[in-house]
Coordinates of C-alpha atoms in Angstrom, one line a residue:
M1 CA 124.8 88.8 88.3
P2 CA 123.5 89.6 84.8
Q3 CA 120.6 91.6 84.3
P4 CA 118.0 90.3 82.0
Q5 CA 117.4 91.5 78.7
R6 CA 115.0 95.1 79.2
R7 CA 111.8 95.2 76.7
E8 CA 109.2 97.0 76.4
I9 CA 105.6 96.4 76.2
T10 CA 102.7 98.1 76.2
Y11 CA 99.3 97.8 78.0
T12 CA 95.6 100.0 77.9
D13 CA 93.2 99.3 80.6
E14 CA 89.2 99.3 79.9
L15 CA 87.2 99.1 83.3
L16 CA 84.3 96.6 82.7
A17 CA 81.0 97.1 84.4
D18 CA 81.2 94.3 87.0
R19 CA 84.4 96.5 88.0
T20 CA 87.3 94.1 86.8
V21 CA 89.8 95.2 84.4
H22 CA 90.9 94.0 81.0
R23 CA 94.5 94.7 80.6
R24 CA 95.3 94.2 76.5
Y25 CA 99.4 93.8 75.6
S26 CA 101.4 94.7 72.9
D27 CA 102.7 91.6 72.3
G28 CA 99.2 90.0 72.6
G29 CA 99.0 89.0 76.3
Q30 CA 95.4 89.6 77.6
E31 CA 94.7 90.1 81.8
W32 CA 91.2 90.6 83.5
R33 CA 92.1 92.0 86.8
S34 CA 90.0 92.7 90.3
A35 CA 91.2 94.2 93.3
V36 CA 90.8 92.1 96.7
G37 CA 90.7 92.7 100.3
G38 CA 90.6 96.5 102.0
G39 CA 92.3 98.2 103.9
A40 CA 95.7 99.2 104.1
R41 CA 97.2 95.5 101.8
R42 CA 96.8 96.3 97.7
I43 CA 96.3 93.7 96.2
V44 CA 95.2 92.4 92.9
Q45 CA 94.1 89.3 90.9
W46 CA 94.5 88.1 87.7
R47 CA 94.4 85.7 85.0
D48 CA 95.8 86.0 81.5
E49 CA 94.7 84.7 78.4
R50 CA 96.5 81.4 78.9
G51 CA 95.4 80.2 81.7
G52 CA 98.2 82.0 84.2
S53 CA 96.8 83.5 87.3
G54 CA 98.0 85.4 90.4
T55 CA 98.3 88.0 92.8
D56 CA 99.9 91.7 93.2
E57 CA 101.2 93.6 95.8
L58 CA 102.0 97.3 95.7
L59 CA 104.0 96.6 99.1
G60 CA 105.3 99.7 99.2
G61 CA 108.4 101.8 98.0
R62 CA 106.6 101.9 95.0
I63 CA 108.2 98.0 95.0
V64 CA 105.3 95.2 93.2
K65 CA 105.1 91.9 94.2
R66 CA 103.8 89.4 91.4
V67 CA 102.9 85.7 92.4
Y68 CA 102.3 83.1 89.9
A69 CA 99.6 80.6 91.7
N70 CA 101.1 77.6 89.8
G71 CA 104.1 78.3 91.7
R72 CA 106.7 79.9 90.0
S73 CA 108.5 82.4 91.9
P74 CA 107.9 85.4 92.0
I75 CA 108.9 88.3 90.5
Y76 CA 109.3 92.4 91.2
G77 CA 108.5 95.5 90.0
R78 CA 109.6 99.5 90.6
E79 CA 107.3 101.7 89.5
A80 CA 108.6 104.5 87.5
G81 CA 105.6 106.8 87.5
Y82 CA 103.1 107.9 84.7
G83 CA 102.8 104.3 83.9
R84 CA 105.5 102.8 83.7
T85 CA 106.8 99.6 85.6
L86 CA 110.3 97.9 85.2
W87 CA 109.7 93.8 86.2
S88 CA 112.8 91.7 87.4
D89 CA 112.6 89.8 84.5
G90 CA 113.5 92.9 82.1
V91 CA 110.1 94.4 80.6
L92 CA 109.5 97.5 81.4
T93 CA 105.7 97.9 81.2
V94 CA 103.8 100.8 79.8
N95 CA 100.6 101.7 80.2
R96 CA 99.3 103.8 76.9
T97 CA 95.8 103.8 78.7
S98 CA 96.6 107.1 80.3
F99 CA 97.8 109.2 77.7
G100 CA 95.4 109.3 74.2
G101 CA 96.0 110.3 70.4
R102 CA 99.6 111.7 70.0
L103 CA 99.9 113.8 73.0
G104 CA 100.5 109.5 74.7
T105 CA 102.8 108.7 71.4
V106 CA 105.4 111.8 72.0
L107 CA 105.1 111.5 75.9
G108 CA 105.6 107.5 75.4
A109 CA 108.5 108.0 73.4
V110 CA 109.8 110.8 75.5
T111 CA 109.5 109.6 78.8
A112 CA 110.0 105.8 77.8
G113 CA 114.1 106.7 76.9
A114 CA 114.5 108.3 80.5
V115 CA 113.2 106.0 82.5
I116 CA 115.2 103.0 80.6
G117 CA 117.9 104.9 81.2
G118 CA 117.2 106.3 84.5
L119 CA 115.8 103.0 86.8
A120 CA 117.1 101.3 89.2
M121 CA 116.2 97.7 88.2
P122 CA 113.8 96.5 90.7
P123 CA 115.1 93.7 94.0
S124 CA 115.4 90.0 92.6
F125 CA 114.5 88.7 95.7
L126 CA 113.6 90.3 99.1
S127 CA 113.5 88.0 102.3
P128 CA 110.0 88.2 104.2
E129 CA 111.1 89.9 106.2
E130 CA 111.7 93.0 103.6
E131 CA 109.0 92.9 102.3
E132 CA 107.0 93.3 105.9
E133 CA 109.0 96.1 106.4
L134 CA 108.2 97.7 102.9
R135 CA 104.4 97.2 104.0
R136 CA 104.8 98.9 107.4
Q137 CA 106.1 101.7 105.8
A138 CA 103.6 102.0 103.1
E139 CA 100.9 101.8 106.4
A140 CA 102.4 103.9 108.2
S141 CA 103.4 106.4 105.1
S142 CA 99.2 105.9 103.7
S143 CA 98.3 106.5 107.8
G144 CA 99.9 109.7 108.2
G145 CA 98.4 110.6 105.2
G146 CA 101.2 111.1 102.8
G147 CA 100.9 108.4 101.1
D148 CA 103.8 106.3 99.5
G149 CA 104.5 107.9 96.3
G150 CA 102.5 106.1 94.5
G151 CA 101.2 109.6 92.9
G152 CA 97.3 108.7 93.4
G153 CA 97.5 108.3 96.8
D154 CA 94.3 105.7 97.8
A155 CA 92.7 106.6 93.5
G156 CA 94.7 103.2 93.0
Y157 CA 92.9 100.3 92.4
G158 CA 90.6 100.7 95.5
D159 CA 88.9 102.9 93.3
W160 CA 90.1 101.1 90.1
G161 CA 89.5 105.0 88.6
D162 CA 88.9 105.3 84.8
G163 CA 91.6 104.8 83.5
S164 CA 92.6 109.2 82.9
G165 CA 94.6 111.5 85.1
D166 CA 97.8 110.8 86.5
S167 CA 97.8 107.9 89.5
D168 CA 100.3 105.5 88.8
D169 CA 99.2 103.3 91.4
D170 CA 98.0 100.6 88.9
F171 CA 100.1 97.8 89.4
G172 CA 102.2 98.2 86.0

């Protein structure tokens, strides 16, 4: 199966007063994101400027599942740290919120090259059983206090944070 052509899209997140996040993409796209539920399953609802909507779920093992409300096939992402997520459609999303100014530009250029060159593609498909196994592994890791390697333990969308620090639990 041929791999999709990779392209990079940067984004910035702005925490709004109602605890939702407004995400602006470098290609002109926008999303409004809000955490739903609680407990071990970490799910974010999103809607975009084109009327699209759906959910992003951190399954575990740094794999994110994006489900579209219109029935389009889901896609998967693999978090690479430093706010970078490579998606199964070939898009690398890069969070520019965490790094400001010149330092962010330098770090972004250096790490993006390393990530694109060295990051394994996420799965293009997972069975329901494989997804559930990833959820079980993530739950076991978080109940043991070790986290699932997401960078910030429970500091992701459960608390939204302020976009600073090194947490990469923003679901790409």
